[in-house]
Each structure stands twice: as C-alpha cells, then as structure tokens.
PDB file of C-alpha atoms in Angstrom:
ATOM      1  CA  UNK A 523      31.470 157.717  57.521  1.00  0.00           C
ATOM      2  CA  UNK A 524      32.142 154.080  56.797  1.00  0.00           C
ATOM      3  CA  UNK A 525      30.517 151.828  59.172  1.00  0.00           C
ATOM      4  CA  UNK A 526      31.340 148.055  59.920  1.00  0.00           C
ATOM      5  CA  UNK A 527      29.429 145.062  60.486  1.00  0.00           C
ATOM      6  CA  UNK A 528      29.619 144.114  64.092  1.00  0.00           C
ATOM      7  CA  UNK A 529      31.429 140.758  64.530  1.00  0.00           C
ATOM      8  CA  UNK A 530      34.431 142.936  62.294  1.00  0.00           C
ATOM      9  CA  UNK A 531      34.041 145.447  65.195  1.00  0.00           C
ATOM     10  CA  UNK A 532      34.541 141.895  67.367  1.00  0.00           C
ATOM     11  CA  UNK A 533      37.475 140.349  65.930  1.00  0.00           C
ATOM     12  CA  UNK A 534      38.962 143.196  65.586  1.00  0.00           C
ATOM     13  CA  UNK A 535      38.178 145.669  68.587  1.00  0.00           C
ATOM     14  CA  UNK A 536      39.738 149.325  68.191  1.00  0.00           C
ATOM     15  CA  UNK A 537      42.894 150.256  70.117  1.00  0.00           C
ATOM     16  CA  UNK A 538      44.120 152.920  71.441  1.00  0.00           C
ATOM     17  CA  UNK A 539      47.021 154.365  69.521  1.00  0.00           C
ATOM     18  CA  UNK A 540      48.934 155.830  72.656  1.00  0.00           C
ATOM     19  CA  UNK A 541      49.203 151.986  73.729  1.00  0.00           C
ATOM     20  CA  UNK A 542      51.249 150.680  70.404  1.00  0.00           C
ATOM     21  CA  UNK A 543      52.994 153.832  70.932  1.00  0.00           C
ATOM     22  CA  UNK A 544      53.776 153.570  73.897  1.00  0.00           C
ATOM     23  CA  UNK A 545      54.838 149.929  73.723  1.00  0.00           C
ATOM     24  CA  UNK A 546      56.680 150.007  70.296  1.00  0.00           C
ATOM     25  CA  UNK A 547      58.898 153.090  72.314  1.00  0.00           C
ATOM     26  CA  UNK A 548      59.392 151.232  75.230  1.00  0.00           C
ATOM     27  CA  UNK A 549      60.796 148.343  72.677  1.00  0.00           C
ATOM     28  CA  UNK A 550      62.772 150.528  70.787  1.00  0.00           C
ATOM     29  CA  UNK A 551      64.651 151.843  74.810  1.00  0.00           C
ATOM     30  CA  UNK A 552      64.721 147.335  76.169  1.00  0.00           C
ATOM     31  CA  UNK A 553      66.354 147.008  72.976  1.00  0.00           C
ATOM     32  CA  UNK A 554      68.580 149.886  72.301  1.00  0.00           C
ATOM     33  CA  UNK A 555      72.629 149.809  74.484  1.00  0.00           C
ATOM     34  CA  UNK A 556      74.839 152.280  75.660  1.00  0.00           C
ATOM     35  CA  UNK A 557      77.694 152.554  74.374  1.00  0.00           C
ATOM     36  CA  UNK A 558      80.696 154.590  75.544  1.00  0.00           C
ATOM     37  CA  UNK A 559      84.522 154.586  74.086  1.00  0.00           C
ATOM     38  CA  UNK A 560      87.262 153.202  75.909  1.00  0.00           C
ATOM     39  CA  UNK A 561      91.403 154.169  75.100  1.00  0.00           C
ATOM     40  CA  UNK A 562      92.958 150.869  73.043  1.00  0.00           C
ATOM     41  CA  UNK A 563      96.300 150.196  74.113  1.00  0.00           C
ATOM     42  CA  UNK A 564      98.776 149.262  71.746  1.00  0.00           C
ATOM     43  CA  UNK A 565      99.260 145.727  72.132  1.00  0.00           C
ATOM     44  CA  UNK A 566      95.843 145.206  71.926  1.00  0.00           C
ATOM     45  CA  UNK A 567      95.779 145.469  68.035  1.00  0.00           C
ATOM     46  CA  UNK A 568      98.763 143.714  67.763  1.00  0.00           C
ATOM     47  CA  UNK A 569      97.698 140.968  69.261  1.00  0.00           C
ATOM     48  CA  UNK A 570      95.402 137.726  67.882  1.00  0.00           C
ATOM     49  CA  UNK A 571      92.427 139.406  68.243  1.00  0.00           C
ATOM     50  CA  UNK A 572      92.561 142.679  67.811  1.00  0.00           C
ATOM     51  CA  UNK A 573      89.571 145.496  68.223  1.00  0.00           C
ATOM     52  CA  UNK A 574      86.942 144.941  64.724  1.00  0.00           C
ATOM     53  CA  UNK A 575      86.500 148.897  64.570  1.00  0.00           C
ATOM     54  CA  UNK A 576      88.057 152.033  66.501  1.00  0.00           C
ATOM     55  CA  UNK A 577      88.410 155.833  66.325  1.00  0.00           C
ATOM     56  CA  UNK A 578      91.614 157.569  66.242  1.00  0.00           C
ATOM     57  CA  UNK A 579      92.070 160.973  67.198  1.00  0.00           C
ATOM     58  CA  UNK A 580      94.112 162.643  64.048  1.00  0.00           C
ATOM     59  CA  UNK A 581      96.726 165.617  65.758  1.00  0.00           C
ATOM     60  CA  UNK A 582      94.963 167.766  63.902  1.00  0.00           C
ATOM     61  CA  UNK A 583      92.349 166.912  66.116  1.00  0.00           C
ATOM     62  CA  UNK A 584      89.699 165.215  63.079  1.00  0.00           C
ATOM     63  CA  UNK A 585      88.523 161.505  63.896  1.00  0.00           C
ATOM     64  CA  UNK A 586      88.111 158.167  61.777  1.00  0.00           C
ATOM     65  CA  UNK A 587      87.155 154.901  62.220  1.00  0.00           C
ATOM     66  CA  UNK A 588      89.258 151.989  60.980  1.00  0.00           C
ATOM     67  CA  UNK A 589      87.817 148.306  60.611  1.00  0.00           C
ATOM     68  CA  UNK A 590      90.218 145.793  60.878  1.00  0.00           C
ATOM     69  CA  UNK A 591      92.901 147.670  62.230  1.00  0.00           C
ATOM     70  CA  UNK A 592      96.027 146.236  62.889  1.00  0.00           C
ATOM     71  CA  UNK A 593      99.512 147.492  64.098  1.00  0.00           C
ATOM     72  CA  UNK A 594     102.705 147.058  61.545  1.00  0.00           C
ATOM     73  CA  UNK A 595     105.482 148.527  63.263  1.00  0.00           C
ATOM     74  CA  UNK A 596     104.669 151.954  64.301  1.00  0.00           C
ATOM     75  CA  UNK A 597     101.595 152.518  61.618  1.00  0.00           C
ATOM     76  CA  UNK A 598      98.332 151.926  61.960  1.00  0.00           C
ATOM     77  CA  UNK A 599      96.977 150.064  59.138  1.00  0.00           C
ATOM     78  CA  UNK A 600      92.847 149.728  58.804  1.00  0.00           C
ATOM     79  CA  UNK A 601      90.159 150.319  55.757  1.00  0.00           C
ATOM     80  CA  UNK A 602      88.001 154.057  56.802  1.00  0.00           C
ATOM     81  CA  UNK A 603      84.391 153.419  54.413  1.00  0.00           C
ATOM     82  CA  UNK A 604      84.697 155.307  52.212  1.00  0.00           C
ATOM     83  CA  UNK A 605      88.045 156.076  51.946  1.00  0.00           C
ATOM     84  CA  UNK A 606      89.893 152.329  51.463  1.00  0.00           C
ATOM     85  CA  UNK A 607      92.624 150.697  53.442  1.00  0.00           C
ATOM     86  CA  UNK A 608      94.495 154.053  56.417  1.00  0.00           C
ATOM     87  CA  UNK A 609      98.304 153.343  56.713  1.00  0.00           C
ATOM     88  CA  UNK A 610      98.197 156.259  60.090  1.00  0.00           C
ATOM     89  CA  UNK A 611     101.613 156.405  61.166  1.00  0.00           C
ATOM     90  CA  UNK A 612     102.033 156.278  65.652  1.00  0.00           C
ATOM     91  CA  UNK A 613     103.197 159.336  65.367  1.00  0.00           C
ATOM     92  CA  UNK A 614     100.058 161.257  63.542  1.00  0.00           C
ATOM     93  CA  UNK A 615      97.543 160.295  65.987  1.00  0.00           C
ATOM     94  CA  UNK A 616      96.785 161.498  69.641  1.00  0.00           C
ATOM     95  CA  UNK A 617      94.967 158.483  70.211  1.00  0.00           C
ATOM     96  CA  UNK A 618      92.571 155.644  69.444  1.00  0.00           C
ATOM     97  CA  UNK A 619      89.545 154.001  71.166  1.00  0.00           C
ATOM     98  CA  UNK A 620      87.404 151.260  70.476  1.00  0.00           C
ATOM     99  CA  UNK A 621      83.264 151.482  71.743  1.00  0.00           C
ATOM    100  CA  UNK A 622      81.949 149.119  74.306  1.00  0.00           C
ATOM    101  CA  UNK A 623      78.697 148.474  75.940  1.00  0.00           C
ATOM    102  CA  UNK A 624      78.191 150.685  79.121  1.00  0.00           C
ATOM    103  CA  UNK A 625      75.569 148.823  80.433  1.00  0.00           C
ATOM    104  CA  UNK A 626      75.246 150.976  83.199  1.00  0.00           C
ATOM    105  CA  UNK A 627      74.557 153.709  81.142  1.00  0.00           C
ATOM    106  CA  UNK A 628      71.947 152.667  80.095  1.00  0.00           C
ATOM    107  CA  UNK A 629      68.468 153.068  81.154  1.00  0.00           C
TER     108      UNK A 629
END
C-alpha cells in the first residue's frame, strides 16, 4: 500500500466515489432534454423557414430522416445520411414529423 505525505492529503482530500458519480448523473439529467415528434404541415415545408430535419414515414412503414427538407410540387426533397439526395413523392409518404423540445416531459 502506498503511503502519501500528510501535506498531499490535506491539499487534496479524498472524495467518496458516489458523490462524484451523483454529480455527473445530475449534470447529465439537467443538460439533456426530452423531445417529441410533432406533425409538420406541408405549408411549413414550402415556407421561408422550413424545419432543419424531418422524419418521413413511408407507405411501407419504413422511416427516413431528411435534412434540409423542401417541398417542390408534389415531391419532398432532402438529404438522407448515407443515401444522399432523396426525392419522395407525397403519395409515397404517410406522414412527416419534426423533433421538438418537450419541456413539460422533462423529469
């Protein structure tokens, strides 16, 4: 076992592991926020400030996140990570949603 000089122990008193773990957990809870998905109206995608990113649910029940979405005619255009530019007909989509903060749901 290592023996430390008294002056070292006095400058840096040992802290119980549990207290630093509790502080780290509290910090994580306080800095993270709950979110929810809200439906996006098609007019929002045509407007001057469309959402940054939307979740599209397709007719085959698959989902796809699109960045920089915009509506051009009857086609939803955007960029999907790993897939590049995507063009989705509105008839192929069941719904479009956007992630937003839900402060009332935060614990």
